[in-house]
PDB file of N, CA, C and O in Angstrom:
ATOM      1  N   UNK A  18      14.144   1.715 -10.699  1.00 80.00           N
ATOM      2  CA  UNK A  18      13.548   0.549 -10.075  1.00 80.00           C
ATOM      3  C   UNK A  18      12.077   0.490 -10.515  1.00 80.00           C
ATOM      4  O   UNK A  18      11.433   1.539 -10.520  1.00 80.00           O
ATOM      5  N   UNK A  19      11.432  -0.810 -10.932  1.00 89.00           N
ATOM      6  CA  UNK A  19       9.940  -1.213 -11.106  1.00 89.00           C
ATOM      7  C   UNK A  19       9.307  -1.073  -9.945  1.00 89.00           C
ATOM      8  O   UNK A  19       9.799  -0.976  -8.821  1.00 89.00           O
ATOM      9  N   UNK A  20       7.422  -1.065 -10.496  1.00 88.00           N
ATOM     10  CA  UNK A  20       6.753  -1.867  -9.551  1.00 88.00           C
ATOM     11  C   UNK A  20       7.222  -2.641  -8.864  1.00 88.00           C
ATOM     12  O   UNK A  20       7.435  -2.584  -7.653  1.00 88.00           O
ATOM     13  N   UNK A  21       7.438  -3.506  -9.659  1.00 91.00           N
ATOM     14  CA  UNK A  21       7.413  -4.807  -8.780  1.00 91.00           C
ATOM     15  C   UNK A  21       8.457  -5.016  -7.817  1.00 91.00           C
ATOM     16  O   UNK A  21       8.258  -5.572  -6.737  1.00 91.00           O
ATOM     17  N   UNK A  22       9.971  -4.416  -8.335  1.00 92.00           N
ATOM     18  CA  UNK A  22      11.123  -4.281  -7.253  1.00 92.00           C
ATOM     19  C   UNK A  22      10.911  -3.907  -5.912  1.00 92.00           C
ATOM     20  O   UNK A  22      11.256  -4.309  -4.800  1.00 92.00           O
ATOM     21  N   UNK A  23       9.868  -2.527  -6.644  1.00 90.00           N
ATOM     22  CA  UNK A  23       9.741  -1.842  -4.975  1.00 90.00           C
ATOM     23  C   UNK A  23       8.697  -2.497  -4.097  1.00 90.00           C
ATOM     24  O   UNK A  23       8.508  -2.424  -2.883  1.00 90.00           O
ATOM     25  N   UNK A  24       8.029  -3.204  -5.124  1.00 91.00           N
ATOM     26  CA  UNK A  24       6.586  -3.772  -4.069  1.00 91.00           C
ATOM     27  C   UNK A  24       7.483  -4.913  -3.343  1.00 91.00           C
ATOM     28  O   UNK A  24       7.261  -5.009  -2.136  1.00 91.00           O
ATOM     29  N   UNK A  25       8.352  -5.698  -3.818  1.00 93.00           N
ATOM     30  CA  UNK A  25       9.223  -6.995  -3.054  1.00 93.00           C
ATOM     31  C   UNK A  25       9.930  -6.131  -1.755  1.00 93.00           C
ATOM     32  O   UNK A  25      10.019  -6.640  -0.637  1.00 93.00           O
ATOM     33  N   UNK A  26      10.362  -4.919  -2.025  1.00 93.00           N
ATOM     34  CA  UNK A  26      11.070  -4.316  -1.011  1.00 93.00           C
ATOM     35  C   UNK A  26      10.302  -3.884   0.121  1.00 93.00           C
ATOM     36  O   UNK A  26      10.707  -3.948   1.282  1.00 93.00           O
ATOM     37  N   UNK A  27       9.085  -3.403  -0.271  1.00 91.00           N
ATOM     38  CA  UNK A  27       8.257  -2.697   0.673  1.00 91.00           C
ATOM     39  C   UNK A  27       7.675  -4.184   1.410  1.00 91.00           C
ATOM     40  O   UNK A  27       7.484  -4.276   2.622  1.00 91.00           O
ATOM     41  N   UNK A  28       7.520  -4.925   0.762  1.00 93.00           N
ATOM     42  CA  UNK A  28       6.650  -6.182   1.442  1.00 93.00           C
ATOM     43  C   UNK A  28       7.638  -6.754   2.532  1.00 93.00           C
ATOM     44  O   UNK A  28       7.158  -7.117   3.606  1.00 93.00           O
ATOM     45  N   UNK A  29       9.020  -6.854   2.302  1.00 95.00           N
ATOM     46  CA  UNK A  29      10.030  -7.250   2.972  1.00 95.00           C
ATOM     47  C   UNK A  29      10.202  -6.083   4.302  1.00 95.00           C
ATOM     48  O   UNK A  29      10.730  -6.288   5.394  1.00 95.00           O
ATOM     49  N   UNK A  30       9.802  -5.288   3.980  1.00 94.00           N
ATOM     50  CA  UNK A  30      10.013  -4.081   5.041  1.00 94.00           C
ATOM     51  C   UNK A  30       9.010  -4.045   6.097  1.00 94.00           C
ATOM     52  O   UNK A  30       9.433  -4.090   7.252  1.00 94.00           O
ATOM     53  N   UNK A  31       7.652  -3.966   5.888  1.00 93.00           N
ATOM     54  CA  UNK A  31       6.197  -4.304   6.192  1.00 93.00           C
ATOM     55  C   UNK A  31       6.560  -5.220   7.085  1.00 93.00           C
ATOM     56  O   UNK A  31       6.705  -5.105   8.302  1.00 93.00           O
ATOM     57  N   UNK A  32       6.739  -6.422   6.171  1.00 93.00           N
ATOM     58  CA  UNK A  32       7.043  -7.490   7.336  1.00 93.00           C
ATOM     59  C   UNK A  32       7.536  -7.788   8.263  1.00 93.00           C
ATOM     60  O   UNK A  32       7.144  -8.585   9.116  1.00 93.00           O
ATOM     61  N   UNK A  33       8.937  -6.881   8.199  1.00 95.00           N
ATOM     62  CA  UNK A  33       9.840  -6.301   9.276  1.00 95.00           C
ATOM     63  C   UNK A  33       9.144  -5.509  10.163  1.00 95.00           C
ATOM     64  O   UNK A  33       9.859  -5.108  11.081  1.00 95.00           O
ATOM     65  N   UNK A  34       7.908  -5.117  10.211  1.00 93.00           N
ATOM     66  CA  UNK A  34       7.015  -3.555  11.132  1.00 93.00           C
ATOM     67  C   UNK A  34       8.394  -2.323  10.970  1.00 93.00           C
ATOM     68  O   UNK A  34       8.622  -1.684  11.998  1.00 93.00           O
ATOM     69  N   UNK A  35       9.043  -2.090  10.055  1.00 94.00           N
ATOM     70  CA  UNK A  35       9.771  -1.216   9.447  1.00 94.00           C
ATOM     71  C   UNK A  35       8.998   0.099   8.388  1.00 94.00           C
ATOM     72  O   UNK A  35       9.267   0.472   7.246  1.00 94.00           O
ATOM     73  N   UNK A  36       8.181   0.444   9.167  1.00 90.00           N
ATOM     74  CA  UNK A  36       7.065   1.429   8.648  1.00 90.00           C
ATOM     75  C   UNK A  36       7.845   2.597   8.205  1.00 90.00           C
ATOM     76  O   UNK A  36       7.844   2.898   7.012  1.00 90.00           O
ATOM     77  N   UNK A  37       8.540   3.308   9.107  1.00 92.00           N
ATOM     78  CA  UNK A  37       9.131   4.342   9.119  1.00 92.00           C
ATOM     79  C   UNK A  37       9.925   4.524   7.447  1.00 92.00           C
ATOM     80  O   UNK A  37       9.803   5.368   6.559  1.00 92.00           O
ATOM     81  N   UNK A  38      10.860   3.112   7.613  1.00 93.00           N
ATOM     82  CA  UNK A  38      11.433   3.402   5.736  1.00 93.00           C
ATOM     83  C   UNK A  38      10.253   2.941   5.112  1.00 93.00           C
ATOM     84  O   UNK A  38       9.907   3.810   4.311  1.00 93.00           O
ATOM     85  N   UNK A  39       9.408   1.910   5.098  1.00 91.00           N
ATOM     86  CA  UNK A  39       8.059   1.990   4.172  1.00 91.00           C
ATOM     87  C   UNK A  39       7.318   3.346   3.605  1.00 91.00           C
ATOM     88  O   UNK A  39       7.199   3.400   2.381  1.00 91.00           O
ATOM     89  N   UNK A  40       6.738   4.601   4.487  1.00 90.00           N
ATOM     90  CA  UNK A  40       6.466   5.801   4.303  1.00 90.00           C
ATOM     91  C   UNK A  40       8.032   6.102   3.933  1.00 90.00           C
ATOM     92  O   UNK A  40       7.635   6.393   2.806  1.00 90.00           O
ATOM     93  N   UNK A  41       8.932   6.227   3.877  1.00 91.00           N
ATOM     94  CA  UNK A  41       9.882   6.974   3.093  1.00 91.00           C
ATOM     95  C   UNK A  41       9.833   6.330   1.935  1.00 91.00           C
ATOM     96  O   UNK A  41       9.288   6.981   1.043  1.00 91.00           O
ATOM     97  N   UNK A  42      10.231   5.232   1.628  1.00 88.00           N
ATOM     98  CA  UNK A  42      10.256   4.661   0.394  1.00 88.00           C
ATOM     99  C   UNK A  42       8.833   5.246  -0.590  1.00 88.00           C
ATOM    100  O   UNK A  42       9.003   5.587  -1.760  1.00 88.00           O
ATOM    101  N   UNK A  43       7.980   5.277  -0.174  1.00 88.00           N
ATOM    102  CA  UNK A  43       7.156   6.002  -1.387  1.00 88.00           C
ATOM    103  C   UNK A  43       6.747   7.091  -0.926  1.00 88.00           C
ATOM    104  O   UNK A  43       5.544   7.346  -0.978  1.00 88.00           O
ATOM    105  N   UNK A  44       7.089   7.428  -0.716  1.00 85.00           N
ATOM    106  CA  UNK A  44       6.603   9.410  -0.105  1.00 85.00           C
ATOM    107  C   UNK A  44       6.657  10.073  -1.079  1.00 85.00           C
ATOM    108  O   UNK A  44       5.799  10.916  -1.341  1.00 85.00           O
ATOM    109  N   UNK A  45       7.779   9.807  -1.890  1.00 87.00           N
ATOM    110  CA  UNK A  45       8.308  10.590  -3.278  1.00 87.00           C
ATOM    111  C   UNK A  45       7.121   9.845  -4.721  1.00 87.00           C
ATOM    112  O   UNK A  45       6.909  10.435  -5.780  1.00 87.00           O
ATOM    113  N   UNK A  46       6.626   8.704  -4.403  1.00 87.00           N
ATOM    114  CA  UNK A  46       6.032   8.619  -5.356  1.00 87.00           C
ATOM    115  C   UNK A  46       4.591   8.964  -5.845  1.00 87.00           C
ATOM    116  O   UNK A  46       3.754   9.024  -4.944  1.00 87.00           O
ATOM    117  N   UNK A  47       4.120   9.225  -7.231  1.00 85.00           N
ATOM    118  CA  UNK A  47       2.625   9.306  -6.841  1.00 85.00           C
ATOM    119  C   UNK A  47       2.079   8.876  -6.615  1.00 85.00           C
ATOM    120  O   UNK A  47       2.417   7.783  -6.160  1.00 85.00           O
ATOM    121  N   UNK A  48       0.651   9.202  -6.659  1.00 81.00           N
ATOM    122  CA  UNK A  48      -0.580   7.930  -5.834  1.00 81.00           C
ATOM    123  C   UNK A  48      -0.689   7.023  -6.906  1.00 81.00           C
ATOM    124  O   UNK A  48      -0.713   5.875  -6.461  1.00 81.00           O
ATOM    125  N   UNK A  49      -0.792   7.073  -8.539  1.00 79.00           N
ATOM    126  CA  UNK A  49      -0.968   6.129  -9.003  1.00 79.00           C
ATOM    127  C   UNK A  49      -0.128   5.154  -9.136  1.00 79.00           C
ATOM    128  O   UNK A  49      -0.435   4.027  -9.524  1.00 79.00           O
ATOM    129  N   UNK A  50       1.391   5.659  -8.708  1.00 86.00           N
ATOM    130  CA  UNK A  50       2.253   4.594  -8.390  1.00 86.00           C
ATOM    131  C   UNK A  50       1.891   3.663  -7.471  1.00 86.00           C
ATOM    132  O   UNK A  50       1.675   2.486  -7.759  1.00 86.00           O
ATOM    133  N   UNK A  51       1.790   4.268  -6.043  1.00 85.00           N
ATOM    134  CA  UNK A  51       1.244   3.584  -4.942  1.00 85.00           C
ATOM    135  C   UNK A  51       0.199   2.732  -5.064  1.00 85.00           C
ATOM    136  O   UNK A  51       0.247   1.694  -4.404  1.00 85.00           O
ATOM    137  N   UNK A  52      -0.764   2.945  -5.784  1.00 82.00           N
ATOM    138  CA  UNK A  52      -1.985   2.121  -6.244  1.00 82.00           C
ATOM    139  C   UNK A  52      -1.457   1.084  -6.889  1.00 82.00           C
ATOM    140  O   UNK A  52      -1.803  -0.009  -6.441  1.00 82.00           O
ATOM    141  N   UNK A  53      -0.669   1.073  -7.873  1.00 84.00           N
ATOM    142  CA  UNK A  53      -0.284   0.127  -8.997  1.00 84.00           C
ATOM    143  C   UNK A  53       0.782  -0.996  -8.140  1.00 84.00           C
ATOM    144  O   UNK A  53       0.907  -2.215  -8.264  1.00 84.00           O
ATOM    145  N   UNK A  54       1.415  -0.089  -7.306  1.00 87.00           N
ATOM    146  CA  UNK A  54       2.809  -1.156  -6.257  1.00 87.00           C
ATOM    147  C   UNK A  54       1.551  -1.809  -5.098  1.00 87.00           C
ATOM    148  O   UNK A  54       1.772  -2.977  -4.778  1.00 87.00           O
ATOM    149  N   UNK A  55       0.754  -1.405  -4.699  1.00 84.00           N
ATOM    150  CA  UNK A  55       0.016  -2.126  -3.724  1.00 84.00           C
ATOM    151  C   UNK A  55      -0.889  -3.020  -3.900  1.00 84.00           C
ATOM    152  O   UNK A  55      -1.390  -3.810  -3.099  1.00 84.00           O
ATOM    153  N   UNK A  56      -1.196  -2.729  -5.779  1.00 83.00           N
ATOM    154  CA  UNK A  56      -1.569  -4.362  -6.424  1.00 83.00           C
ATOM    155  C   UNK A  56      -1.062  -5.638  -6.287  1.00 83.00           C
ATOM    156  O   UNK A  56      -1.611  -6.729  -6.132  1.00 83.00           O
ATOM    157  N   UNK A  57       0.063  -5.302  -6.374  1.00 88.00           N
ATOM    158  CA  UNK A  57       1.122  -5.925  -6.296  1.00 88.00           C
ATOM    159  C   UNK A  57       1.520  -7.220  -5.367  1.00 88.00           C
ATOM    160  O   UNK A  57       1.891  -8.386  -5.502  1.00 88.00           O
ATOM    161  N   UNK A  58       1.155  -6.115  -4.172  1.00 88.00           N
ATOM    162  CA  UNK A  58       1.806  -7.124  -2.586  1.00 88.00           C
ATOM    163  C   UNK A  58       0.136  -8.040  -1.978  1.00 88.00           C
ATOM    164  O   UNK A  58      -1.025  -8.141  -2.373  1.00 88.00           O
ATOM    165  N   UNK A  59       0.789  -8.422  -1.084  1.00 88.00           N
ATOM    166  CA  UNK A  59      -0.296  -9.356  -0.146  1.00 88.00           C
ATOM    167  C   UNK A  59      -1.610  -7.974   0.293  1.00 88.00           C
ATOM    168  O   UNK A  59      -1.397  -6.784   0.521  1.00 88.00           O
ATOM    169  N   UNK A  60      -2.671  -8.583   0.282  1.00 80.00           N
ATOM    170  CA  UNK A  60      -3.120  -7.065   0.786  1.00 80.00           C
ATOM    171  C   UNK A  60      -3.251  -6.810   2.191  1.00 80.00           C
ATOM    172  O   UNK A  60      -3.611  -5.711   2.612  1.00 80.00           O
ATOM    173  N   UNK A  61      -2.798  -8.399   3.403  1.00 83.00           N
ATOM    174  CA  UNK A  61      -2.766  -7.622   4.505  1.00 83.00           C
ATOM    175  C   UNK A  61      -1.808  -6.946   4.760  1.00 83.00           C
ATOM    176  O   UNK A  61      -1.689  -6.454   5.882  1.00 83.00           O
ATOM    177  N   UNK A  62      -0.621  -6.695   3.508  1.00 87.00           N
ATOM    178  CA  UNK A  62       0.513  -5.926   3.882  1.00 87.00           C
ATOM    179  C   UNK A  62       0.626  -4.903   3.165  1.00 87.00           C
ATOM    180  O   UNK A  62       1.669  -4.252   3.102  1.00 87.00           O
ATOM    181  N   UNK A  63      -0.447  -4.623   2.522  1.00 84.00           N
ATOM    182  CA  UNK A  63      -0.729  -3.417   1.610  1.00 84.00           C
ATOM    183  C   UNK A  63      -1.746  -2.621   2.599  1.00 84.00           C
ATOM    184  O   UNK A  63      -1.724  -1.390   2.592  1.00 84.00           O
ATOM    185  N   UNK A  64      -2.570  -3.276   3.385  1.00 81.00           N
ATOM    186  CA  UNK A  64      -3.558  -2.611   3.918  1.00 81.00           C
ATOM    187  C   UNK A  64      -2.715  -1.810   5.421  1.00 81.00           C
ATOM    188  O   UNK A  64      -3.160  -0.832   6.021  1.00 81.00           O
ATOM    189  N   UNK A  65      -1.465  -2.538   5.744  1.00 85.00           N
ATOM    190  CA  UNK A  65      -0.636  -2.230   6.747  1.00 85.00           C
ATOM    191  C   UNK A  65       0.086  -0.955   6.505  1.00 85.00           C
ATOM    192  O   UNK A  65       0.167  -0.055   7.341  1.00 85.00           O
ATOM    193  N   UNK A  66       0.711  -0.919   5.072  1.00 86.00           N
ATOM    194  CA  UNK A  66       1.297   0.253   4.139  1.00 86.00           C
ATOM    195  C   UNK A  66      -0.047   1.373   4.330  1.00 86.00           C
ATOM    196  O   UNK A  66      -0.121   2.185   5.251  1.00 86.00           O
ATOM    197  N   UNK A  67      -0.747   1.256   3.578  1.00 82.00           N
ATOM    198  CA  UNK A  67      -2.056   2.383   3.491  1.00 82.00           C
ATOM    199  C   UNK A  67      -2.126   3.004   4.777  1.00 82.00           C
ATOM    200  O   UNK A  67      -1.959   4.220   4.688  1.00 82.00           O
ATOM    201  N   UNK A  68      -2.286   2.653   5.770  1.00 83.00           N
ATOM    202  CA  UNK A  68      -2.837   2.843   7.039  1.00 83.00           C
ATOM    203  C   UNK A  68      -1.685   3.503   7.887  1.00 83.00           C
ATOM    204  O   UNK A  68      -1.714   3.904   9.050  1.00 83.00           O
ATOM    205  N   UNK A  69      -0.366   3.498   6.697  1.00 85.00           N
ATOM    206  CA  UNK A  69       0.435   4.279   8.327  1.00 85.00           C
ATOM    207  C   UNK A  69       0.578   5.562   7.202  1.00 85.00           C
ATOM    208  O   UNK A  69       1.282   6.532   7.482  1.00 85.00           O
ATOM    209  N   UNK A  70      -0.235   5.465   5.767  1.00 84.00           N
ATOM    210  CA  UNK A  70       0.790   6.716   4.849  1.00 84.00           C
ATOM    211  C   UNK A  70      -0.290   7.620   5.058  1.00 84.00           C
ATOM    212  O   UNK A  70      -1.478   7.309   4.974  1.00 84.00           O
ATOM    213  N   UNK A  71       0.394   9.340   5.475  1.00 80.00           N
ATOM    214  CA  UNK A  71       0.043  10.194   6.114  1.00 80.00           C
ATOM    215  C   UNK A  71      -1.359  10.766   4.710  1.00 80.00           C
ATOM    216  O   UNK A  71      -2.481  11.097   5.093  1.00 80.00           O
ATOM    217  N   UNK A  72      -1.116  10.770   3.724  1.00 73.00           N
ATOM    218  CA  UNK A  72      -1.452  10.769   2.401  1.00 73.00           C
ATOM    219  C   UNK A  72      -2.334   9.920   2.470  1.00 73.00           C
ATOM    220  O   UNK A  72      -2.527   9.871   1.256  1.00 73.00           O
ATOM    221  N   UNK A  73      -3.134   9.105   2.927  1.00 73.00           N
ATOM    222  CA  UNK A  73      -4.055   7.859   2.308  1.00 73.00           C
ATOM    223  C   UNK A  73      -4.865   7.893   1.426  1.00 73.00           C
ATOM    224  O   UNK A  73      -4.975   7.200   0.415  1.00 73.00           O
ATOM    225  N   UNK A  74      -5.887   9.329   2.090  1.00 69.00           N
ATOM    226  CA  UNK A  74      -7.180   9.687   1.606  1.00 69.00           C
ATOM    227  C   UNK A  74      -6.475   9.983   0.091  1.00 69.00           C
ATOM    228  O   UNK A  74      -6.540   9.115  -0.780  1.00 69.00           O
ATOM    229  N   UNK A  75      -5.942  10.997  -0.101  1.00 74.00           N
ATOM    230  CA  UNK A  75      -5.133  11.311  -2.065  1.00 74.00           C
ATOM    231  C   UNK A  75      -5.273   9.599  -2.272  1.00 74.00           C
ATOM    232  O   UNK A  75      -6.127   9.391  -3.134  1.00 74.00           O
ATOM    233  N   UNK A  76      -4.778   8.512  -1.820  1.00 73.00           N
ATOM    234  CA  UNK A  76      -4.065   7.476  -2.556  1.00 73.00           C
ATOM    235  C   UNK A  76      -5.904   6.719  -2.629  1.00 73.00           C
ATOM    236  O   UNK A  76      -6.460   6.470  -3.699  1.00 73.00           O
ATOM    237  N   UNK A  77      -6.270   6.584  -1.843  1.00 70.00           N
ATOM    238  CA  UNK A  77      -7.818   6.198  -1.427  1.00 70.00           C
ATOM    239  C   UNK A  77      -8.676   6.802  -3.387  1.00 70.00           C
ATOM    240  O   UNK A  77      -9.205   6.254  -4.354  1.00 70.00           O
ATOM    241  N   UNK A  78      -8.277   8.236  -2.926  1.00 71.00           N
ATOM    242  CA  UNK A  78      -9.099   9.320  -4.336  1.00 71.00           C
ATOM    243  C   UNK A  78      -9.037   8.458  -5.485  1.00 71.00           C
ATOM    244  O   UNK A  78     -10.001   7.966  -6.071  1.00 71.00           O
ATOM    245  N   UNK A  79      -7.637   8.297  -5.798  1.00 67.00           N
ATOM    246  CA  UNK A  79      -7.076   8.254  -7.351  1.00 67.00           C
ATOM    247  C   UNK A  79      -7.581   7.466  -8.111  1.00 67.00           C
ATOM    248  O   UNK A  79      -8.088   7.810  -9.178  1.00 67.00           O
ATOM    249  N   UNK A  80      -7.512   5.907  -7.559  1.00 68.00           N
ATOM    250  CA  UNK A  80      -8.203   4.797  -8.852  1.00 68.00           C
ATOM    251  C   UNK A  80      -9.689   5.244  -9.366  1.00 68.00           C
ATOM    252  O   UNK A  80     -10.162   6.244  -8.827  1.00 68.00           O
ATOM    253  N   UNK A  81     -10.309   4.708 -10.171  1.00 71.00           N
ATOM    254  CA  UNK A  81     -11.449   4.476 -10.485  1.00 71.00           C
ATOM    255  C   UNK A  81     -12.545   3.699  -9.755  1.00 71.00           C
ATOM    256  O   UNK A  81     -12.495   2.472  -9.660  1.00 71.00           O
ATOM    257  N   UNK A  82     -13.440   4.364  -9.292  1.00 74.00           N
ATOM    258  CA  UNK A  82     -14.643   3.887  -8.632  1.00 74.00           C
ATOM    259  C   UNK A  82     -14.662   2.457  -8.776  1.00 74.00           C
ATOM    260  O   UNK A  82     -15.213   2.075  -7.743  1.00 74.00           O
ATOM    261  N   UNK A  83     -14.281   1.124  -9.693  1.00 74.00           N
ATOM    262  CA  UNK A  83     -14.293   0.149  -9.678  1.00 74.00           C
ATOM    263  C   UNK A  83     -12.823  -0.464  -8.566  1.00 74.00           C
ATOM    264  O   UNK A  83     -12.705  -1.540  -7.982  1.00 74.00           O
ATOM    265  N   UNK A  84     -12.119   0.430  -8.606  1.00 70.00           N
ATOM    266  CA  UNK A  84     -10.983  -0.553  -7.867  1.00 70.00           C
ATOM    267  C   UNK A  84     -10.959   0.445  -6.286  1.00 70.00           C
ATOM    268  O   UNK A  84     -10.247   0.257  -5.300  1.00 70.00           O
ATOM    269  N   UNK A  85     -11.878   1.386  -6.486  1.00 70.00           N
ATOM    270  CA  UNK A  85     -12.046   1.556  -4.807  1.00 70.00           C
ATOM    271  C   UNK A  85     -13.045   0.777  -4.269  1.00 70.00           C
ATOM    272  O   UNK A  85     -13.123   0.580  -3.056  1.00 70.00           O
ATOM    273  N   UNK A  86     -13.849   0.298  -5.105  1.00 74.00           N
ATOM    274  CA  UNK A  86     -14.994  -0.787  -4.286  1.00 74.00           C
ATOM    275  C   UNK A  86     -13.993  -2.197  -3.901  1.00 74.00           C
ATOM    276  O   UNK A  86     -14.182  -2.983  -2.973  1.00 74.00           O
ATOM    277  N   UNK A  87     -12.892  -2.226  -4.925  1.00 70.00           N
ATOM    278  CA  UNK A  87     -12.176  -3.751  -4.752  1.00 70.00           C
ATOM    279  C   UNK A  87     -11.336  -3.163  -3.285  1.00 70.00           C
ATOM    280  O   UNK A  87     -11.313  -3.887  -2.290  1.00 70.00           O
ATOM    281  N   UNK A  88     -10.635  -1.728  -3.278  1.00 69.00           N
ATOM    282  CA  UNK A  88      -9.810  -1.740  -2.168  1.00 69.00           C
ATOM    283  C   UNK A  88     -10.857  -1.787  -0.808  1.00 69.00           C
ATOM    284  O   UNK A  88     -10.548  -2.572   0.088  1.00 69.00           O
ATOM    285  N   UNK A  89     -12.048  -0.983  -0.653  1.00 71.00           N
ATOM    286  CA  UNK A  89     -13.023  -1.400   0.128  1.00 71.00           C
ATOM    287  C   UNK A  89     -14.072  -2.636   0.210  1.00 71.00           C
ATOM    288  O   UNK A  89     -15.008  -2.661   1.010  1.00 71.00           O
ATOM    289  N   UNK A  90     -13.782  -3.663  -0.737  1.00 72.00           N
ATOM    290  CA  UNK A  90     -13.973  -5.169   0.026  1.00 72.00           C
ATOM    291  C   UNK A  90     -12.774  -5.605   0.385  1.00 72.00           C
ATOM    292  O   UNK A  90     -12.946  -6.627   1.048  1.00 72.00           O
ATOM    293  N   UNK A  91     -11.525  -5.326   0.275  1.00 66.00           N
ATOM    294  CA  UNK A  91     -10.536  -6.425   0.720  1.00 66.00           C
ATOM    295  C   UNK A  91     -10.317  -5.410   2.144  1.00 66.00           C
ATOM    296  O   UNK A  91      -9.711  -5.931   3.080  1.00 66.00           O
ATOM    297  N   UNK A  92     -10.604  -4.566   2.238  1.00 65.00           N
ATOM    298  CA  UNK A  92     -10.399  -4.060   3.643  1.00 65.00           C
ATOM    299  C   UNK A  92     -11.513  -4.319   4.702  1.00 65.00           C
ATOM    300  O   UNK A  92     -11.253  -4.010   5.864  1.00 65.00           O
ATOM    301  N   UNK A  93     -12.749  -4.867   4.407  1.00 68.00           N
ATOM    302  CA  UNK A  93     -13.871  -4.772   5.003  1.00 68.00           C
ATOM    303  C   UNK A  93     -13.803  -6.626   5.373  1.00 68.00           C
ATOM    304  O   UNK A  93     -14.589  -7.187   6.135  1.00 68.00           O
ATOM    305  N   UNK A  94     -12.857  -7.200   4.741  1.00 65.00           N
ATOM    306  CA  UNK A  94     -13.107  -8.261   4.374  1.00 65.00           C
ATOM    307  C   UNK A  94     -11.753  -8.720   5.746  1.00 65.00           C
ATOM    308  O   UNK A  94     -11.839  -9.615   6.586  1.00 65.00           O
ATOM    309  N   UNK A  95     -10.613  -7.741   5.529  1.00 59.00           N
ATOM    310  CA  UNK A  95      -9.104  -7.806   6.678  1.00 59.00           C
ATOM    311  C   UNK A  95      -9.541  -7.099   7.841  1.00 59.00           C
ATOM    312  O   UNK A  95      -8.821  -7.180   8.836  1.00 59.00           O
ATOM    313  N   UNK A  96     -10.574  -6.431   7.899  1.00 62.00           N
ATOM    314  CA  UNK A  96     -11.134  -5.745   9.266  1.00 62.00           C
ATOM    315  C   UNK A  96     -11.952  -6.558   9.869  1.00 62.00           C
ATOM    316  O   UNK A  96     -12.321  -6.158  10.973  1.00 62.00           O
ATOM    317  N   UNK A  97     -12.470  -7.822   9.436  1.00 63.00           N
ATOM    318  CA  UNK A  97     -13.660  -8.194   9.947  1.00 63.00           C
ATOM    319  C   UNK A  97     -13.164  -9.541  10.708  1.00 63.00           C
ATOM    320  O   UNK A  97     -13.810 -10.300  11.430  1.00 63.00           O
ATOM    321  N   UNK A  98     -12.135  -9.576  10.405  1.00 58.00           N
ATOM    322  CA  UNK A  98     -10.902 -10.634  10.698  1.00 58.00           C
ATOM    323  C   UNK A  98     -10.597 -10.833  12.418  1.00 58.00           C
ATOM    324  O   UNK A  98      -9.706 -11.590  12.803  1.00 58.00           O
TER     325      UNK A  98
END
């Protein structure tokens, strides 16, 4: 299965507040997967994903200083909401 399969699945799940298979569904994957699938989706449903995976801070680490400033404006931006 792609990115993108799993990001349609996880977004469909999210939306459901079906967290529980969301953290299963990528538990097994790495963080740069997770980074690359959470491009992907809406980010208030990416920011919903992040926030329940026990792992964040690793997934938070991984990108490059340019796309943690992008994941910390779109979160500063869904928090202020």
């Amino acid at each position: 299965m792609n990115n993108k399969d799993i990001s349609v699945k996880l977004s469909d799940t999210i939306e459901r507040q079906d967290f529980k298979r969301a953290i299963d569904a990528v538990q097994t994957l790495r963080p740069s997967d997770i980074v690359d699938i959470t491009a992907l989706i809406k980010p208030k449903i990416a920011r919903q994903l992040l926030q329940q995976l026990p792992n964040r801070s690793t997934i938070f680490a991984y990108p490059d200083t340019d796309i943690q400033g992008t994941f910390a404006s779109v979160f500063l931006v869904l928090y202020s909401r």
